[in-house]
Short mmCIF file of C-alpha atoms in Angstrom, two decimals:
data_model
loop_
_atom_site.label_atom_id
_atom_site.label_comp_id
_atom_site.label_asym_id
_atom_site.label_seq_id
_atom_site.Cartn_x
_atom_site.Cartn_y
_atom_site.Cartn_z
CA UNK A 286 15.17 -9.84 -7.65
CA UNK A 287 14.11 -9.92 -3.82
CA UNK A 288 10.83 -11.67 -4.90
CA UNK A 289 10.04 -13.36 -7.87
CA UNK A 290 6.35 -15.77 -8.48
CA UNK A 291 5.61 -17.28 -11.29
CA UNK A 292 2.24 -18.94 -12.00
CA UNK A 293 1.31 -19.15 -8.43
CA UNK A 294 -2.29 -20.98 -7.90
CA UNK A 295 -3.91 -21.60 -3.98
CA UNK A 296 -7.89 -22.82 -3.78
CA UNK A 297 -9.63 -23.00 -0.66
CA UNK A 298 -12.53 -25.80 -1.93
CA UNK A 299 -14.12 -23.97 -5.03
CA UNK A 300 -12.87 -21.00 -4.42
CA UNK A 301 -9.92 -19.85 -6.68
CA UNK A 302 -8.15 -17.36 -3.79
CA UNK A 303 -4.55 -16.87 -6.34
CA UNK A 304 -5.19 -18.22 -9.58
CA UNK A 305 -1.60 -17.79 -11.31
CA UNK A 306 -0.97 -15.27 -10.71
CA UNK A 307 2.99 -13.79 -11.49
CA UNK A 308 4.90 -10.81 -10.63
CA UNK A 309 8.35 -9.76 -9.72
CA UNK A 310 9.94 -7.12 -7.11
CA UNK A 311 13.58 -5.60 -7.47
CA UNK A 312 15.90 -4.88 -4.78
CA UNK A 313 15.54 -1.60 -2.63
CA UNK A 314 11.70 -0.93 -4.15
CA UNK A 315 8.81 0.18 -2.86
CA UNK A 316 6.44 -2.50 -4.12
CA UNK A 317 2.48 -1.67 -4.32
CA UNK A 318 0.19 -4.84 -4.45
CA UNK A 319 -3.38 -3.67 -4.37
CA UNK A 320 -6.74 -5.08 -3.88
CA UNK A 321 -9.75 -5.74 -2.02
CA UNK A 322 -10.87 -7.80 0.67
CA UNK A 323 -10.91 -11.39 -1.27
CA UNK A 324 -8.67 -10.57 -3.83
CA UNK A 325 -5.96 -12.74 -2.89
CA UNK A 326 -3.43 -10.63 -1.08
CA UNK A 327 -3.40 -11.94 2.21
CA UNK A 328 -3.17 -15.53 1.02
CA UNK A 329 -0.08 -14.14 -1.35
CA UNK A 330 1.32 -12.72 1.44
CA UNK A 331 1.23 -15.70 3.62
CA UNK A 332 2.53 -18.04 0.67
CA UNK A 333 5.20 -15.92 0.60
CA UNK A 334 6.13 -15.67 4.50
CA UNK A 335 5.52 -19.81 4.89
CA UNK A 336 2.46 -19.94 6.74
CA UNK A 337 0.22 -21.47 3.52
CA UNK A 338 1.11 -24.00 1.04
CA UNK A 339 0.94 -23.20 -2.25
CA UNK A 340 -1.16 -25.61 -4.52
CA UNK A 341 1.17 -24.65 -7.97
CA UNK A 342 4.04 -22.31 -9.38
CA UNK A 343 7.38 -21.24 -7.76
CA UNK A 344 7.54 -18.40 -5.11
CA UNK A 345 11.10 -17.32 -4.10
CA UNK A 346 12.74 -15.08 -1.85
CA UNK A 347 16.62 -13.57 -2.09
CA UNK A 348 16.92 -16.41 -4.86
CA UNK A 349 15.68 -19.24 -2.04
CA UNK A 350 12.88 -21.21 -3.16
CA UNK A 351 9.70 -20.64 0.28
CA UNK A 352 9.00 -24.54 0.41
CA UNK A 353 12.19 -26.37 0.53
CA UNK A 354 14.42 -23.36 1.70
CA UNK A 355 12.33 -21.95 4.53
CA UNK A 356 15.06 -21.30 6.60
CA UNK A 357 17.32 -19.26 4.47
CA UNK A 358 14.29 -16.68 3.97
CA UNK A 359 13.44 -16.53 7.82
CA UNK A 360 16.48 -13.77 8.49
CA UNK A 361 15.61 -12.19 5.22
CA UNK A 362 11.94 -11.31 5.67
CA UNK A 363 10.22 -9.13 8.51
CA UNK A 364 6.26 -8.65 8.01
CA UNK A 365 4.08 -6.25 9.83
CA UNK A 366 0.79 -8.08 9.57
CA UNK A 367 -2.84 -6.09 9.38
CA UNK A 368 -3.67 -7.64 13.13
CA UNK A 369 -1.16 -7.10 15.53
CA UNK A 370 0.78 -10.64 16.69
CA UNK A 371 1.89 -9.18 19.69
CA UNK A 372 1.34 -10.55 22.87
CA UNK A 373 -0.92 -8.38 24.58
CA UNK A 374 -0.25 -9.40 28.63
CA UNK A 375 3.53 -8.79 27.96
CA UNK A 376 5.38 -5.71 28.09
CA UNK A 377 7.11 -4.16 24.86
CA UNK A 378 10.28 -4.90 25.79
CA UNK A 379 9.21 -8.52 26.85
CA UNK A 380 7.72 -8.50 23.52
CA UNK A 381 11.10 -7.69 21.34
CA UNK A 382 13.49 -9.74 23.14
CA UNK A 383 11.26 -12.95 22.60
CA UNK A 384 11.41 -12.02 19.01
CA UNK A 385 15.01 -11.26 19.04
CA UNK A 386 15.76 -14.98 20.71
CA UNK A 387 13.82 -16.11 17.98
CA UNK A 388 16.79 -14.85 15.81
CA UNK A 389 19.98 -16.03 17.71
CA UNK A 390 19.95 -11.83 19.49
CA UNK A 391 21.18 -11.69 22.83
CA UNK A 392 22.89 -10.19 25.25
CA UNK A 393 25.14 -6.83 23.68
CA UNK A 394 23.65 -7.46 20.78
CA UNK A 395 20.53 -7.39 21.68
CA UNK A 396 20.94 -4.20 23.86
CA UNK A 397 22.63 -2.26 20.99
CA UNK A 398 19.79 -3.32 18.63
CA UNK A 399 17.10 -2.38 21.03
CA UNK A 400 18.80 1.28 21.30
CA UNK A 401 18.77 1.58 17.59
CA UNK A 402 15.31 0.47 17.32
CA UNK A 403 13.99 2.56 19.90
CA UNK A 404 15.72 5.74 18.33
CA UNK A 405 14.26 4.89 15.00
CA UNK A 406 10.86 4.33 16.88
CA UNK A 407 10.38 6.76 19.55
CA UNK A 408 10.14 3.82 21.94
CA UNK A 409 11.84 4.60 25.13
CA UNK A 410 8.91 6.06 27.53
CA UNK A 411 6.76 2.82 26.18
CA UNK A 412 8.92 -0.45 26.56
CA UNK A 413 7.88 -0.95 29.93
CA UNK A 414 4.19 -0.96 29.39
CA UNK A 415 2.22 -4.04 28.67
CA UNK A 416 1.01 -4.25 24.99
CA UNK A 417 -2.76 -3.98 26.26
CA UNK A 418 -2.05 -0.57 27.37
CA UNK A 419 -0.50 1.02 24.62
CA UNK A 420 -2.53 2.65 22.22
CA UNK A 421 -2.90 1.27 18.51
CA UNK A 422 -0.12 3.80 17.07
CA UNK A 423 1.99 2.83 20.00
CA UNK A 424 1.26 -0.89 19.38
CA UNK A 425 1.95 -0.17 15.53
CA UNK A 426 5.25 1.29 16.18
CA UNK A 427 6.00 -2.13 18.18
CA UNK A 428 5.14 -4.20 15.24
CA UNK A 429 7.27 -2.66 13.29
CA UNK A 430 10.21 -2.50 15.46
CA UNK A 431 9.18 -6.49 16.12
CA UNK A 432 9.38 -7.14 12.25
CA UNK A 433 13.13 -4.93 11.83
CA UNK A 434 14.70 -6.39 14.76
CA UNK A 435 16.89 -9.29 12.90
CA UNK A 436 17.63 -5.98 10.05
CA UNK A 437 15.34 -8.40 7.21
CA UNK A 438 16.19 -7.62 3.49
CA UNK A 439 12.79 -7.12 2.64
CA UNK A 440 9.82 -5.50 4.56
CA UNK A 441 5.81 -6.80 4.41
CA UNK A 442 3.51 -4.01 5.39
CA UNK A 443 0.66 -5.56 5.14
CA UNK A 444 -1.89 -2.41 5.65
CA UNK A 445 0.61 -1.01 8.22
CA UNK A 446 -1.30 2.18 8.78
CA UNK A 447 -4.94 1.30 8.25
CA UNK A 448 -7.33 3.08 11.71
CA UNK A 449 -3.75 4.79 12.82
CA UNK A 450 -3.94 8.83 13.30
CA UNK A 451 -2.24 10.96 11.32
CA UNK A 452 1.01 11.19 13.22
CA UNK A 453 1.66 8.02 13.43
CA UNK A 454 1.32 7.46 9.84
CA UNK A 455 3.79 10.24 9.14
CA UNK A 456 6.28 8.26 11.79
CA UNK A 457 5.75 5.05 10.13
CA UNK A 458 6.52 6.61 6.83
CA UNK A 459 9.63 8.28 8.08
CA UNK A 460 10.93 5.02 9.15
CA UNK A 461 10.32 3.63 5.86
CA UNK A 462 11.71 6.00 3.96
CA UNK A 463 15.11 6.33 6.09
CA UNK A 464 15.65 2.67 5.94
CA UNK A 465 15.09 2.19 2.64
CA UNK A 466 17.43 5.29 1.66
CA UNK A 467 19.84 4.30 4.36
CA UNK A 468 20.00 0.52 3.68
CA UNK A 469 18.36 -0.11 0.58
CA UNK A 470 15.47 -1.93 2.31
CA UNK A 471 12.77 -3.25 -0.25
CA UNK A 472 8.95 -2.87 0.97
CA UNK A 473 6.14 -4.63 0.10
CA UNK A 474 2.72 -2.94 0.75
CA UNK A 475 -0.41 -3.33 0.87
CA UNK A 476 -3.25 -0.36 1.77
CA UNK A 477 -6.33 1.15 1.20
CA UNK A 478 -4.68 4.88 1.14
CA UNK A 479 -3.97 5.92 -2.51
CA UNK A 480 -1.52 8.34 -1.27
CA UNK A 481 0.96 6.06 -0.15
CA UNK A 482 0.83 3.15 -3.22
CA UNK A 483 1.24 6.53 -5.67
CA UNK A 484 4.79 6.60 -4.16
CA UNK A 485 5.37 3.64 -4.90
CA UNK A 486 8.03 2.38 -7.39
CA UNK A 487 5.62 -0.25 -8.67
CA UNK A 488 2.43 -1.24 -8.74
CA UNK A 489 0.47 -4.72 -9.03
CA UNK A 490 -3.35 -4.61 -8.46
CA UNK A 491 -4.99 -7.98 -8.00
CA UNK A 492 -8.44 -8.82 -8.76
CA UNK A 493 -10.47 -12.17 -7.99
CA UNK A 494 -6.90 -14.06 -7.20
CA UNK A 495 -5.66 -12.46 -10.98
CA UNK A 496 -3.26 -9.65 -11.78
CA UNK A 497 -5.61 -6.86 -13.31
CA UNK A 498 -3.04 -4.20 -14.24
CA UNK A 499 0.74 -3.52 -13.19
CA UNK A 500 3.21 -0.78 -14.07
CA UNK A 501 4.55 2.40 -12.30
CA UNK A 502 1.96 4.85 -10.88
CA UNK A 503 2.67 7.46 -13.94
CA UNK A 504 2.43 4.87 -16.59
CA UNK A 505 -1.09 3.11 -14.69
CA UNK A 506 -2.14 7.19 -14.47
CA UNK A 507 -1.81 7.51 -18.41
CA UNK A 508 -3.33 3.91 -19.23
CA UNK A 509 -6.57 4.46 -17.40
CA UNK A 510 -7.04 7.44 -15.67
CA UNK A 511 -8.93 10.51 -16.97
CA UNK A 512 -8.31 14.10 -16.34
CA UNK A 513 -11.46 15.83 -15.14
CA UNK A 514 -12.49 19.77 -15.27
CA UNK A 515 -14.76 21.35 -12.48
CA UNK A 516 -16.81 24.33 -13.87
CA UNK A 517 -18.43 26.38 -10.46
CA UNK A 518 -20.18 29.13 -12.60
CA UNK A 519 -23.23 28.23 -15.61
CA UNK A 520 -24.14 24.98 -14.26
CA UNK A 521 -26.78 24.12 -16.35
CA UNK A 522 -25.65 25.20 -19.38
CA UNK A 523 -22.16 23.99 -18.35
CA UNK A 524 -24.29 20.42 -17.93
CA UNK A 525 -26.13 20.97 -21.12
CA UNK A 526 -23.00 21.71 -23.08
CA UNK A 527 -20.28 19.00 -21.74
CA UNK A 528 -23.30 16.20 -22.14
CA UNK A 529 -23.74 17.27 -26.17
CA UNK A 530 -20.22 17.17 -26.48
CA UNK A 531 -19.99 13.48 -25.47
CA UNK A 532 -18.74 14.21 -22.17
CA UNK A 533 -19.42 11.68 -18.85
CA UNK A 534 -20.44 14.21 -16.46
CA UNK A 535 -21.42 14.55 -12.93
CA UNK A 536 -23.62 17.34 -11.57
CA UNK A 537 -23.73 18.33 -8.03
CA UNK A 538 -25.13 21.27 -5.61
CA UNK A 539 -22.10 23.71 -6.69
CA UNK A 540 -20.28 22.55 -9.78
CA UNK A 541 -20.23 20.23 -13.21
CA UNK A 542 -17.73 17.52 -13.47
CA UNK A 543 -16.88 16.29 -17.25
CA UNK A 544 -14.81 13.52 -17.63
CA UNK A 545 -12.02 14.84 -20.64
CA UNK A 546 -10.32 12.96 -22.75
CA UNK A 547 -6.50 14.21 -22.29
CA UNK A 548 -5.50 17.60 -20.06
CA UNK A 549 -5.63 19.48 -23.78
CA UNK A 550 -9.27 19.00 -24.10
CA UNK A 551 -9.85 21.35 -21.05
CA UNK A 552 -8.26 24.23 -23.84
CA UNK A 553 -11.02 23.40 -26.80
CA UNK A 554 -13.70 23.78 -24.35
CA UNK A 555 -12.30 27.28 -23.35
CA UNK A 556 -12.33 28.31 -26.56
CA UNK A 557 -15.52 27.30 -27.51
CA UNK A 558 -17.32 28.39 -24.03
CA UNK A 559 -14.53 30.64 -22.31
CA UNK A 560 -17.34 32.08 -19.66
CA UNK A 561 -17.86 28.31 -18.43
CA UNK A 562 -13.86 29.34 -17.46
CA UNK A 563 -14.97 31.88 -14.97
CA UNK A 564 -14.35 29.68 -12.11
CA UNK A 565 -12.92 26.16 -12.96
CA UNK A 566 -9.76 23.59 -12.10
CA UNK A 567 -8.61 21.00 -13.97
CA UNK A 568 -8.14 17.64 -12.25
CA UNK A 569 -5.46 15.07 -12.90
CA UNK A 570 -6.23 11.51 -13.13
CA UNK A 571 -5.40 9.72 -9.71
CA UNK A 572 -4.62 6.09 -8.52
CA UNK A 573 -8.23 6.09 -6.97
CA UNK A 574 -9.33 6.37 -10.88
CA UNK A 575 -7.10 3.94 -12.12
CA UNK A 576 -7.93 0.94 -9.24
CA UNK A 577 -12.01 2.00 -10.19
CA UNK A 578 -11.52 1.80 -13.81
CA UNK A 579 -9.14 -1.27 -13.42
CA UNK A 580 -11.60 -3.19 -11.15
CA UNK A 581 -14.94 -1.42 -11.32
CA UNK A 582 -14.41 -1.09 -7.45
CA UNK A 583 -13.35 1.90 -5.30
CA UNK A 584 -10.92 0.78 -2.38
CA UNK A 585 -11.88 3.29 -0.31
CA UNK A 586 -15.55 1.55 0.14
CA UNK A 587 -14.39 -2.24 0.51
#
């Protein structure tokens, strides 16, 4: 296991922030852990990378226990956090070598890394420009070169791609994926964008400093997602019908939503009102549905 907590507690005062809390994350995964604002990912995240205390439980890292073998982890772990830690007067390439000192990378070294990091990257026409004068998908890309430079074990994304345009996210993925094919990187993340944890090998989602639900994306789908159907033609009596039938429903300007109970209930209601069937799709259950039902709150909105 790359990371393995067990019973993990950390107050602030009265407030409960991780209250044990216990999970584990294999080798070359792509680890979800999702949550709102407050629900204790942050203060995981910096338990993990040594910059809180813990208060109880064990938290280790390649096997290396975070308080008494700090060290050990410090070449193993790189983490993009969700504010930039750049400094903002130097230049890119000012930026990485300080980092790369940081590591014992100099000289050749240093210069080969840089090359592979700015292939990876797209970096060259940027390294020369002061941080303040990049743009945020151009400072992004700098974070996460920052965080690979030392070639970590295990990646923290830590909302890497939250206010970033759409081409940048692709990049960032495209770096992710490569390394993780190419080297067997494992990836912690954390984001608000359902479409990237549903990739994800598997998933933890944390409520109130608690695990709430875990398991892979398919297997959270199943447990609490619904399938839905969208009827376009007959709305009222498409409402009328799908509410006797026991149906949660939603009703809006151009079509009737009824919750269904599996993807085979969509067929009874054909048979029973096939001209409801005029216009219609069925909807799969999503990862959006499963973090609502799981925590009553929709990530999207937090």
């Amino acid at each position: 296991m790359i990371i393995e907590i067990e019973g993990l507690k950390k107050s602030f005062k009265d407030v409960k922030a991780v209250d044990g809390l216990s999970f584990n994350v294999k080798e070359g995964e792509l680890f979800a852990f999702l949550g709102v604002n407050g629900a204790g990912k942050s203060t995981t995240i910096n338990i993990i990378s040594g910059i809180l205390s813990k208060d109880e439980g064990t938290v280790k890292i390649c096997g290396h226990d975070v308080e008494t073998e700090a060290e050990k982890i410090k070449s193993e772990l790189g983490i993009v956090f969700q504010n930039s830690v750049l400094d903002k007067k130097m230049s890119a390439y000012d930026n990485l070598k300080s980092r790369a000192g940081l590591y014992g990378i100099y000289g050749a070294e240093f210069k080969n890394r840089l090359s592979e990091m700015s292939e990876l990257l797209d970096l060259k026409d940027i390294l020369k420009r002061p941080i303040n004068k990049l743009s945020g998908g151009q400072k992004r890309r700098i974070d996460i070169a920052r965080a690979l430079f030392h070639n970590p074990k295990l990646l923290i994304l830590d909302e890497p791609t939250t206010g970033l345009d759409p081409q940048t996210r692709i990049t960032v993925w495209k770096v992710v994926d490569k390394l993780r094919k190419e080297r067997g990187l494992t990836v912690f993340l954390t984001t608000h964008y359902m479409e990237e944890a549903v990739n994800a090998d598997y998933v933890v989602i944390l409520d109130r400093g608690k695990k709430a639900a875990e398991g892979t994306p398919h297997d959270l789908k199943n447990e609490y997602a619904s399938d839905f159907i969208k009827v376009y033609k007959h709305l009222d009596e498409a409402e009328e019908y799908f509410c006797a039938a026991g149906n949660n429903i939603r009703r809006e300007r151009d079509y009737v939503e009824a919750e269904l109970k599996s993807t085979a209930d969509a067929v009874a209601h054909f048979k029973i009102r096939p001209e409801f069937f005029e216009d219609f799709e069925v909807l799969k259950g999503n990862m959006d549905n499963v973090f609502l039902k799981v925590t009553g709150k929709d990530l999207k909105e937090v």
